[in-house]
Amino acid sequence: MATLSMKPITVAKTISGNSPQMVPYPEAATQTFKRGEVVYLVSGKVTEIAGDTPGQILGVAAEDASGTTDTPILVWVANDDTIFSASYSDDSQAATATAVTIVGLRKILDRDTTNSRVYVSSSGTTPRVTILGLDERDPVGDAGARVLFQFLRFYSQLFSTS
């Protein structure tokens, strides 16, 4: 099987068939996140997550940070309707082969700060996402192929019940 280049997180589809919820939020100071990175709100402003196990997830940046405080940044909101797509890796950001046996599993996020990418990881013990399926754009068994996932509701900054 092939090894695919790692891709940023994108919206794959919605359960309802509607457009994904995309909301502009003001950018926090000194942000350098890229489109496809996981973000959250700090004092009402979009901020890149600081680690692989964020306590809160607003969603995924739909555009790069501007570098200018308070610039509106579009975010795909992590909600129960939106299904995201991301490359599948291990904790060292090495592409990992997909298989139908990973569908339904809860997995962690893995941040590659060198390349400004976030992946769904094959390892770890603090899950933040559930794999719903394999992305049909990539062959099953290819390393770095994309998976379809949703963020666990418990970590959704806007929709969590805790």
N, CA and C atoms as an extended XYZ file, in Angstrom:
486
Properties=species:S:1:pos:R:3:atomname:S:1:resname:S:1:resid:I:1 pbc="F F F"
N         0.820       -1.181        0.000 N   MET     1
C         0.000        0.000        0.000 CA  MET     1
C         0.873        1.257        0.000 C   MET     1
N         0.254        2.349       -0.328 N   ALA     2
C         0.964        3.630       -0.461 CA  ALA     2
C         0.989        4.394        0.855 C   ALA     2
N         1.923        5.321        0.941 N   THR     3
C         1.953        6.274        2.042 CA  THR     3
C         1.534        7.624        1.479 C   THR     3
N         0.450        8.169        2.025 N   LEU     4
C        -0.110        9.423        1.535 CA  LEU     4
C         0.436       10.604        2.332 C   LEU     4
N         0.494       11.758        1.700 N   SER     5
C         0.909       12.952        2.437 CA  SER     5
C        -0.199       13.326        3.421 C   SER     5
N         0.209       13.813        4.567 N   MET     6
C        -0.745       14.155        5.611 CA  MET     6
C        -1.489       15.421        5.225 C   MET     6
N        -2.795       15.416        5.459 N   LYS     7
C        -3.673       16.522        5.071 CA  LYS     7
C        -4.211       17.233        6.317 C   LYS     7
N        -4.555       18.517        6.191 N   PRO     8
C        -5.175       19.219        7.326 CA  PRO     8
C        -6.612       18.737        7.536 C   PRO     8
N        -7.136       18.976        8.719 N   ILE     9
C        -8.525       18.634        9.004 CA  ILE     9
C        -9.434       19.521        8.148 C   ILE     9
N       -10.468       18.904        7.591 N   THR    10
C       -11.492       19.624        6.844 CA  THR    10
C       -12.860       19.079        7.237 C   THR    10
N       -13.906       19.773        6.825 N   VAL    11
C       -15.258       19.247        7.002 CA  VAL    11
C       -15.523       18.285        5.860 C   VAL    11
N       -16.008       17.092        6.194 N   ALA    12
C       -16.348       16.110        5.171 CA  ALA    12
C       -17.799       16.265        4.736 C   ALA    12
N       -18.683       16.414        5.730 N   LYS    13
C       -20.116       16.540        5.448 CA  LYS    13
C       -20.849       16.802        6.749 C   LYS    13
N       -22.145       16.962        6.643 N   THR    14
C       -22.982       17.065        7.839 CA  THR    14
C       -23.999       15.937        7.812 C   THR    14
N       -24.459       15.556        8.969 N   ILE    15
C       -25.464       14.504        9.077 CA  ILE    15
C       -26.788       14.976        8.486 C   ILE    15
N       -27.112       16.242        8.708 N   SER    16
C       -28.377       16.805        8.244 CA  SER    16
C       -28.409       17.061        6.737 C   SER    16
N       -27.238       17.147        6.118 N   GLY    17
C       -27.168       17.503        4.711 CA  GLY    17
C       -27.096       19.004        4.495 C   GLY    17
N       -27.161       19.771        5.565 N   ASN    18
C       -27.039       21.226        5.492 CA  ASN    18
C       -25.571       21.622        5.430 C   ASN    18
N       -25.312       22.897        5.274 N   SER    19
C       -23.945       23.406        5.332 CA  SER    19
C       -23.441       23.287        6.763 C   SER    19
N       -22.128       23.078        6.948 N   PRO    20
C       -21.597       23.016        8.308 CA  PRO    20
C       -21.722       24.367        8.997 C   PRO    20
N       -21.859       24.346       10.315 N   GLN    21
C       -21.935       25.587       11.075 CA  GLN    21
C       -20.558       26.240       11.057 C   GLN    21
N       -20.494       27.437       10.471 N   MET    22
C       -19.244       28.180       10.377 CA  MET    22
C       -19.501       29.571       10.955 C   MET    22
N       -18.733       29.924       11.992 N   VAL    23
C       -18.971       31.166       12.711 CA  VAL    23
C       -17.671       31.965       12.778 C   VAL    23
N       -17.727       33.287       12.553 N   PRO    24
C       -16.523       34.108       12.732 CA  PRO    24
C       -16.357       34.511       14.203 C   PRO    24
N       -15.143       34.375       14.692 N   TYR    25
C       -14.793       34.796       16.050 CA  TYR    25
C       -13.556       35.678       15.959 C   TYR    25
N       -13.400       36.629       16.881 N   PRO    26
C       -12.201       37.477       16.840 CA  PRO    26
C       -10.946       36.666       17.192 C   PRO    26
N        -9.892       36.961       16.491 N   GLU    27
C        -8.618       36.269       16.693 CA  GLU    27
C        -7.914       36.807       17.940 C   GLU    27
N        -7.374       35.905       18.746 N   ALA    28
C        -6.584       36.298       19.918 CA  ALA    28
C        -5.222       36.830       19.445 C   ALA    28
N        -4.508       37.488       20.333 N   ALA    29
C        -3.193       38.045       20.008 CA  ALA    29
C        -2.186       36.937       19.716 C   ALA    29
N        -1.245       37.222       18.855 N   THR    30
C        -0.079       36.388       18.518 CA  THR    30
C        -0.429       34.977       18.055 C   THR    30
N        -1.491       34.807       17.313 N   GLN    31
C        -1.874       33.482       16.826 CA  GLN    31
C        -1.185       33.182       15.492 C   GLN    31
N        -0.791       31.912       15.318 N   THR    32
C        -0.125       31.475       14.085 CA  THR    32
C        -0.754       30.206       13.519 C   THR    32
N        -1.935       29.831       14.003 N   PHE    33
C        -2.559       28.583       13.531 CA  PHE    33
C        -2.855       28.655       12.036 C   PHE    33
N        -2.951       27.476       11.445 N   LYS    34
C        -3.256       27.342       10.026 CA  LYS    34
C        -4.653       26.755        9.856 C   LYS    34
N        -5.196       26.913        8.676 N   ARG    35
C        -6.487       26.303        8.337 CA  ARG    35
C        -6.386       24.799        8.622 C   ARG    35
N        -7.378       24.258        9.310 N   GLY    36
C        -7.380       22.840        9.624 CA  GLY    36
C        -6.871       22.507       11.009 C   GLY    36
N        -6.447       23.512       11.768 N   GLU    37
C        -5.999       23.244       13.132 CA  GLU    37
C        -7.162       23.411       14.105 C   GLU    37
N        -7.099       22.680       15.203 N   VAL    38
C        -8.138       22.721       16.227 CA  VAL    38
C        -7.947       23.978       17.071 C   VAL    38
N        -9.061       24.666       17.342 N   VAL    39
C        -9.019       25.916       18.100 CA  VAL    39
C       -10.071       25.908       19.208 C   VAL    39
N        -9.926       26.849       20.128 N   TYR    40
C       -10.914       27.059       21.182 CA  TYR    40
C       -10.951       28.540       21.517 C   TYR    40
N       -11.918       28.915       22.347 N   LEU    41
C       -12.056       30.323       22.723 CA  LEU    41
C       -11.406       30.579       24.071 C   LEU    41
N       -10.613       31.637       24.139 N   VAL    42
C       -10.052       32.131       25.388 CA  VAL    42
C       -10.493       33.585       25.490 C   VAL    42
N       -11.269       33.887       26.515 N   SER    43
C       -11.829       35.232       26.679 CA  SER    43
C       -12.552       35.697       25.422 C   SER    43
N       -13.262       34.752       24.778 N   GLY    44
C       -14.060       35.071       23.602 CA  GLY    44
C       -13.301       35.180       22.299 C   GLY    44
N       -11.992       34.831       22.293 N   LYS    45
C       -11.183       34.970       21.085 CA  LYS    45
C       -10.585       33.628       20.667 C   LYS    45
N       -10.509       33.423       19.344 N   VAL    46
C       -10.006       32.164       18.782 CA  VAL    46
C        -8.531       31.994       19.097 C   VAL    46
N        -8.216       30.821       19.651 N   THR    47
C        -6.863       30.510       20.081 CA  THR    47
C        -6.541       29.064       19.705 C   THR    47
N        -5.332       28.814       19.248 N   GLU    48
C        -4.895       27.456       18.927 CA  GLU    48
C        -4.838       26.624       20.204 C   GLU    48
N        -5.222       25.348       20.106 N   ILE    49
C        -5.110       24.470       21.277 CA  ILE    49
C        -3.637       24.333       21.646 C   ILE    49
N        -3.391       24.134       22.934 N   ALA    50
C        -2.012       24.116       23.422 CA  ALA    50
C        -1.422       22.714       23.536 C   ALA    50
N        -2.224       21.668       23.359 N   GLY    51
C        -1.706       20.314       23.503 CA  GLY    51
C        -2.597       19.304       22.811 C   GLY    51
N        -2.200       18.036       22.894 N   ASP    52
C        -2.942       16.954       22.250 CA  ASP    52
C        -4.218       16.581       23.000 C   ASP    52
N        -4.370       17.050       24.219 N   THR    53
C        -5.542       16.693       25.022 CA  THR    53
C        -6.266       17.949       25.501 C   THR    53
N        -6.814       18.729       24.562 N   PRO    54
C        -7.482       19.967       24.966 CA  PRO    54
C        -8.702       19.682       25.831 C   PRO    54
N        -8.896       20.543       26.830 N   GLY    55
C       -10.062       20.407       27.696 CA  GLY    55
C       -11.315       20.923       27.023 C   GLY    55
N       -11.149       21.846       26.080 N   GLN    56
C       -12.271       22.414       25.348 CA  GLN    56
C       -11.896       22.546       23.876 C   GLN    56
N       -12.884       22.271       23.009 N   ILE    57
C       -12.680       22.380       21.572 CA  ILE    57
C       -13.825       23.201       20.993 C   ILE    57
N       -13.492       24.329       20.400 N   LEU    58
C       -14.492       25.129       19.701 CA  LEU    58
C       -14.779       24.501       18.346 C   LEU    58
N       -13.724       24.124       17.649 N   GLY    59
C       -13.853       23.535       16.325 CA  GLY    59
C       -12.543       23.577       15.589 C   GLY    59
N       -12.639       23.739       14.264 N   VAL    60
C       -11.471       23.713       13.391 CA  VAL    60
C       -11.413       25.036       12.626 C   VAL    60
N       -10.233       25.641       12.608 N   ALA    61
C       -10.055       26.901       11.880 CA  ALA    61
C       -10.310       26.667       10.394 C   ALA    61
N       -11.195       27.472        9.814 N   ALA    62
C       -11.515       27.371        8.398 CA  ALA    62
C       -10.613       28.283        7.556 C   ALA    62
N        -9.742       29.019        8.246 N   GLU    63
C        -8.775       29.871        7.562 CA  GLU    63
C        -7.568       30.092        8.474 C   GLU    63
N        -6.461       30.508        7.874 N   ASP    64
C        -5.245       30.778        8.640 CA  ASP    64
C        -5.442       31.980        9.563 C   ASP    64
N        -4.713       31.971       10.664 N   ALA    65
C        -4.675       33.154       11.526 CA  ALA    65
C        -4.082       34.301       10.718 C   ALA    65
N        -4.552       35.501       10.998 N   SER    66
C        -4.070       36.678       10.259 CA  SER    66
C        -2.833       37.289       10.905 C   SER    66
N        -2.663       37.022       12.215 N   GLY    67
C        -1.579       37.662       12.956 CA  GLY    67
C        -1.980       39.003       13.528 C   GLY    67
N        -3.243       39.379       13.328 N   THR    68
C        -3.737       40.659       13.822 CA  THR    68
C        -4.875       40.420       14.813 C   THR    68
N        -4.702       40.879       16.032 N   THR    69
C        -5.703       40.706       17.079 CA  THR    69
C        -7.060       41.251       16.633 C   THR    69
N        -8.093       40.503       16.958 N   ASP    70
C        -9.502       40.850       16.709 CA  ASP    70
C        -9.957       40.708       15.258 C   ASP    70
N        -9.100       40.218       14.370 N   THR    71
C        -9.550       39.935       13.006 CA  THR    71
C       -10.542       38.781       13.056 C   THR    71
N       -11.699       38.877       12.391 N   PRO    72
C       -12.655       37.759       12.394 CA  PRO    72
C       -12.058       36.536       11.682 C   PRO    72
N       -12.116       35.398       12.352 N   ILE    73
C       -11.617       34.132       11.809 CA  ILE    73
C       -12.784       33.156       11.751 C   ILE    73
N       -13.008       32.569       10.585 N   LEU    74
C       -14.080       31.584       10.442 CA  LEU    74
C       -13.664       30.254       11.055 C   LEU    74
N       -14.590       29.656       11.808 N   VAL    75
C       -14.341       28.376       12.481 CA  VAL    75
C       -15.481       27.435       12.145 C   VAL    75
N       -15.124       26.193       11.743 N   TRP    76
C       -16.124       25.132       11.617 CA  TRP    76
C       -16.373       24.634       13.033 C   TRP    76
N       -17.564       24.830       13.529 N   VAL    77
C       -17.885       24.529       14.918 CA  VAL    77
C       -18.030       23.023       15.130 C   VAL    77
N       -17.441       22.540       16.217 N   ALA    78
C       -17.552       21.127       16.603 CA  ALA    78
C       -18.931       20.925       17.229 C   ALA    78
N       -19.830       20.333       16.473 N   ASN    79
C       -21.180       20.063       16.972 CA  ASN    79
C       -21.607       18.655       16.567 C   ASN    79
N       -22.795       18.256       16.946 N   ASP    80
C       -23.262       16.891       16.668 CA  ASP    80
C       -23.635       16.660       15.210 C   ASP    80
N       -23.672       17.703       14.388 N   ASP    81
C       -24.068       17.569       12.991 CA  ASP    81
C       -22.879       17.448       12.049 C   ASP    81
N       -21.722       17.944       12.446 N   THR    82
C       -20.586       18.045       11.537 CA  THR    82
C       -19.646       16.850       11.657 C   THR    82
N       -19.307       16.298       10.501 N   ILE    83
C       -18.349       15.200       10.406 CA  ILE    83
C       -17.096       15.751        9.734 C   ILE    83
N       -15.969       15.579       10.394 N   PHE    84
C       -14.693       16.078        9.901 CA  PHE    84
C       -13.884       14.940        9.283 C   PHE    84
N       -12.875       15.318        8.516 N   SER    85
C       -11.955       14.359        7.902 CA  SER    85
C       -10.532       14.763        8.274 C   SER    85
N        -9.717       13.786        8.653 N   ALA    86
C        -8.312       14.056        9.000 CA  ALA    86
C        -7.467       12.835        8.689 C   ALA    86
N        -6.187       13.072        8.474 N   SER    87
C        -5.249       11.972        8.271 CA  SER    87
C        -5.122       11.163        9.556 C   SER    87
N        -4.772        9.896        9.391 N   TYR    88
C        -4.603        8.970       10.509 CA  TYR    88
C        -3.115        8.747       10.714 C   TYR    88
N        -2.629        8.945       11.956 N   SER    89
C        -1.199        8.855       12.242 CA  SER    89
C        -0.961        8.145       13.566 C   SER    89
N         0.294        8.077       13.957 N   ASP    90
C         0.604        7.645       15.315 CA  ASP    90
C         1.194        8.838       16.065 C   ASP    90
N         1.585        8.648       17.307 N   ASP    91
C         2.049        9.759       18.137 CA  ASP    91
C         3.294       10.457       17.608 C   ASP    91
N         4.044        9.811       16.714 N   SER    92
C         5.243       10.449       16.173 CA  SER    92
C         4.958       11.134       14.843 C   SER    92
N         3.670       11.305       14.496 N   GLN    93
C         3.219       11.885       13.241 CA  GLN    93
C         3.589       11.028       12.043 C   GLN    93
N         3.905        9.756       12.278 N   ALA    94
C         4.173        8.846       11.168 CA  ALA    94
C         2.845        8.348       10.631 C   ALA    94
N         2.705        8.362        9.321 N   ALA    95
C         1.470        7.894        8.713 CA  ALA    95
C         1.211        6.451        9.126 C   ALA    95
N        -0.039        6.159        9.475 N   THR    96
C        -0.435        4.839        9.935 CA  THR    96
C        -1.508        4.304        9.000 C   THR    96
N        -1.444        3.011        8.694 N   ALA    97
C        -2.405        2.409        7.775 CA  ALA    97
C        -3.799        2.374        8.386 C   ALA    97
N        -4.796        2.669        7.556 N   THR    98
C        -6.184        2.572        8.006 CA  THR    98
C        -6.698        1.152        7.779 C   THR    98
N        -7.722        0.788        8.549 N   ALA    99
C        -8.376       -0.515        8.415 CA  ALA    99
C        -9.804       -0.362        8.911 C   ALA    99
N       -10.698       -1.190        8.429 N   VAL   100
C       -12.092       -1.085        8.850 CA  VAL   100
C       -12.240       -1.335       10.350 C   VAL   100
N       -11.275       -1.968       10.965 N   THR   101
C       -11.359       -2.276       12.396 CA  THR   101
C       -11.223       -1.045       13.293 C   THR   101
N       -10.803        0.096       12.751 N   ILE   102
C       -10.683        1.311       13.583 CA  ILE   102
C       -11.993        2.090       13.657 C   ILE   102
N       -12.948        1.765       12.796 N   VAL   103
C       -14.236        2.457       12.800 CA  VAL   103
C       -14.954        2.175       14.116 C   VAL   103
N       -15.465        3.226       14.740 N   GLY   104
C       -16.161        3.110       16.020 CA  GLY   104
C       -15.270        3.311       17.229 C   GLY   104
N       -13.965        3.413       17.006 N   LEU   105
C       -13.038        3.595       18.128 CA  LEU   105
C       -12.896        5.067       18.481 C   LEU   105
N       -12.646        5.314       19.738 N   ARG   106
C       -12.332        6.666       20.206 CA  ARG   106
C       -10.827        6.821       20.184 C   ARG   106
N       -10.371        7.948       19.628 N   LYS   107
C        -8.939        8.179       19.441 CA  LYS   107
C        -8.545        9.572       19.901 C   LYS   107
N        -7.246        9.816       19.966 N   ILE   108
C        -6.738       11.106       20.415 CA  ILE   108
C        -6.407       11.997       19.222 C   ILE   108
N        -6.132       13.248       19.507 N   LEU   109
C        -5.586       14.174       18.531 CA  LEU   109
C        -4.079       14.189       18.691 C   LEU   109
N        -3.370       14.368       17.594 N   ASP   110
C        -1.917       14.433       17.616 CA  ASP   110
C        -1.513       15.695       16.871 C   ASP   110
N        -0.839       16.602       17.555 N   ARG   111
C        -0.418       17.869       16.951 CA  ARG   111
C         1.003       17.768       16.432 C   ARG   111
N         1.189       18.160       15.194 N   ASP   112
C         2.506       18.293       14.587 CA  ASP   112
C         2.755       19.793       14.475 C   ASP   112
N         3.380       20.376       15.487 N   THR   113
C         3.559       21.829       15.517 CA  THR   113
C         4.567       22.320       14.472 C   THR   113
N         5.448       21.436       14.013 N   THR   114
C         6.408       21.813       12.982 CA  THR   114
C         5.702       22.123       11.670 C   THR   114
N         4.707       21.297       11.329 N   ASN   115
C         4.001       21.447       10.052 CA  ASN   115
C         2.597       22.025       10.206 C   ASN   115
N         2.256       22.497       11.401 N   SER   116
C         0.946       23.089       11.673 CA  SER   116
C        -0.194       22.182       11.223 C   SER   116
N        -0.185       20.952       11.705 N   ARG   117
C        -1.217       19.982       11.355 CA  ARG   117
C        -1.684       19.262       12.620 C   ARG   117
N        -2.942       18.837       12.585 N   VAL   118
C        -3.499       18.005       13.649 CA  VAL   118
C        -4.063       16.754       12.993 C   VAL   118
N        -3.764       15.587       13.579 N   TYR   119
C        -4.197       14.315       13.032 CA  TYR   119
C        -5.035       13.566       14.055 C   TYR   119
N        -5.746       12.566       13.573 N   VAL   120
C        -6.355       11.590       14.469 CA  VAL   120
C        -5.288       10.531       14.681 C   VAL   120
N        -5.005       10.220       15.937 N   SER   121
C        -3.884        9.354       16.252 CA  SER   121
C        -4.319        7.940       16.603 C   SER   121
N        -3.482        6.993       16.206 N   SER   122
C        -3.746        5.578       16.458 CA  SER   122
C        -3.396        5.159       17.873 C   SER   122
N        -2.762        6.031       18.636 N   SER   123
C        -2.348        5.656       19.989 CA  SER   123
C        -2.846        6.678       20.995 C   SER   123
N        -2.488        6.473       22.247 N   GLY   124
C        -2.872        7.409       23.300 CA  GLY   124
C        -4.045        6.913       24.115 C   GLY   124
N        -4.230        7.536       25.280 N   THR   125
C        -5.262        7.064       26.214 CA  THR   125
C        -6.285        8.133       26.588 C   THR   125
N        -6.216        9.313       25.979 N   THR   126
C        -7.161       10.376       26.317 CA  THR   126
C        -7.901       10.812       25.052 C   THR   126
N        -8.902       10.038       24.639 N   PRO   127
C        -9.570       10.304       23.366 CA  PRO   127
C       -10.325       11.633       23.352 C   PRO   127
N       -10.368       12.234       22.173 N   ARG   128
C       -11.119       13.469       21.942 CA  ARG   128
C       -12.066       13.330       20.749 C   ARG   128
N       -11.923       12.224       19.976 N   VAL   129
C       -12.751       12.021       18.787 CA  VAL   129
C       -13.231       10.569       18.699 C   VAL   129
N       -14.292       10.369       17.920 N   THR   130
C       -14.765        9.025       17.573 CA  THR   130
C       -14.668        8.873       16.064 C   THR   130
N       -14.030        7.802       15.615 N   ILE   131
C       -13.925        7.527       14.174 CA  ILE   131
C       -15.245        6.933       13.708 C   ILE   131
N       -15.870        7.608       12.752 N   LEU   132
C       -17.166        7.173       12.224 CA  LEU   132
C       -17.034        6.350       10.961 C   LEU   132
N       -15.918        6.481       10.276 N   GLY   133
C       -15.725        5.739        9.028 CA  GLY   133
C       -14.404        6.105        8.394 C   GLY   133
N       -14.148        5.475        7.273 N   LEU   134
C       -12.944        5.767        6.504 CA  LEU   134
C       -13.336        6.692        5.356 C   LEU   134
N       -12.511        7.678        5.076 N   ASP   135
C       -12.786        8.627        4.004 CA  ASP   135
C       -12.622        7.906        2.665 C   ASP   135
N       -13.663        7.894        1.867 N   GLU   136
C       -13.662        7.151        0.605 CA  GLU   136
C       -12.703        7.720       -0.432 C   GLU   136
N       -12.167        8.907       -0.192 N   ARG   137
C       -11.217        9.495       -1.139 CA  ARG   137
C        -9.857        8.798       -1.100 C   ARG   137
N        -9.593        8.042       -0.030 N   ASP   138
C        -8.309        7.362        0.123 CA  ASP   138
C        -8.525        5.853        0.208 C   ASP   138
N        -7.618        5.065       -0.389 N   PRO   139
C        -7.750        3.608       -0.318 CA  PRO   139
C        -7.571        3.076        1.109 C   PRO   139
N        -8.386        2.117        1.489 N   VAL   140
C        -8.241        1.458        2.785 CA  VAL   140
C        -6.881        0.772        2.827 C   VAL   140
N        -6.185        0.927        3.934 N   GLY   141
C        -4.886        0.293        4.106 CA  GLY   141
C        -3.711        1.191        3.770 C   GLY   141
N        -3.982        2.328        3.133 N   ASP   142
C        -2.889        3.256        2.851 CA  ASP   142
C        -2.476        3.959        4.144 C   ASP   142
N        -1.192        4.179        4.299 N   ALA   143
C        -0.694        4.911        5.457 CA  ALA   143
C        -0.991        6.392        5.270 C   ALA   143
N        -1.563        7.020        6.292 N   GLY   144
C        -1.900        8.429        6.224 CA  GLY   144
C        -3.239        8.705        5.571 C   GLY   144
N        -3.984        7.651        5.254 N   ALA   145
C        -5.313        7.850        4.675 CA  ALA   145
C        -6.192        8.583        5.684 C   ALA   145
N        -7.220        9.233        5.180 N   ARG   146
C        -8.090       10.034        6.042 CA  ARG   146
C        -9.219        9.203        6.638 C   ARG   146
N        -9.604        9.613        7.853 N   VAL   147
C       -10.747        9.013        8.544 CA  VAL   147
C       -11.802       10.086        8.754 C   VAL   147
N       -13.047        9.651        8.874 N   LEU   148
C       -14.162       10.545        9.187 CA  LEU   148
C       -14.410       10.466       10.683 C   LEU   148
N       -14.579       11.617       11.331 N   PHE   149
C       -14.715       11.606       12.782 CA  PHE   149
C       -15.584       12.747       13.269 C   PHE   149
N       -16.007       12.628       14.518 N   GLN   150
C       -16.650       13.723       15.243 CA  GLN   150
C       -15.913       13.904       16.554 C   GLN   150
N       -15.896       15.155       17.015 N   PHE   151
C       -15.326       15.440       18.319 CA  PHE   151
C       -16.279       14.922       19.388 C   PHE   151
N       -15.729       14.401       20.476 N   LEU   152
C       -16.570       13.943       21.584 CA  LEU   152
C       -17.288       15.145       22.187 C   LEU   152
N       -18.578       15.005       22.381 N   ARG   153
C       -19.414       16.105       22.869 CA  ARG   153
C       -18.914       16.667       24.206 C   ARG   153
N       -18.375       15.819       25.057 N   PHE   154
C       -17.893       16.241       26.369 CA  PHE   154
C       -16.881       17.381       26.259 C   PHE   154
N       -16.114       17.427       25.147 N   TYR   155
C       -15.067       18.438       24.986 CA  TYR   155
C       -15.504       19.621       24.130 C   TYR   155
N       -16.728       19.585       23.624 N   SER   156
C       -17.232       20.685       22.800 CA  SER   156
C       -17.443       21.917       23.676 C   SER   156
N       -16.735       22.971       23.374 N   GLN   157
C       -16.802       24.186       24.189 CA  GLN   157
C       -18.188       24.800       24.182 C   GLN   157
N       -18.912       24.706       23.075 N   LEU   158
C       -20.226       25.331       22.983 CA  LEU   158
C       -21.393       24.429       23.341 C   LEU   158
N       -21.195       23.110       23.277 N   PHE   159
C       -22.330       22.203       23.429 CA  PHE   159
C       -22.184       21.180       24.551 C   PHE   159
N       -21.098       21.209       25.285 N   SER   160
C       -20.900       20.278       26.377 CA  SER   160
C       -21.901       20.520       27.495 C   SER   160
N       -22.264       19.463       28.174 N   THR   161
C       -23.189       19.598       29.291 CA  THR   161
C       -22.474       19.703       30.619 C   THR   161
N       -21.136       19.648       30.602 N   SER   162
C       -20.407       19.732       31.879 CA  SER   162
C       -19.795       21.094       32.084 C   SER   162
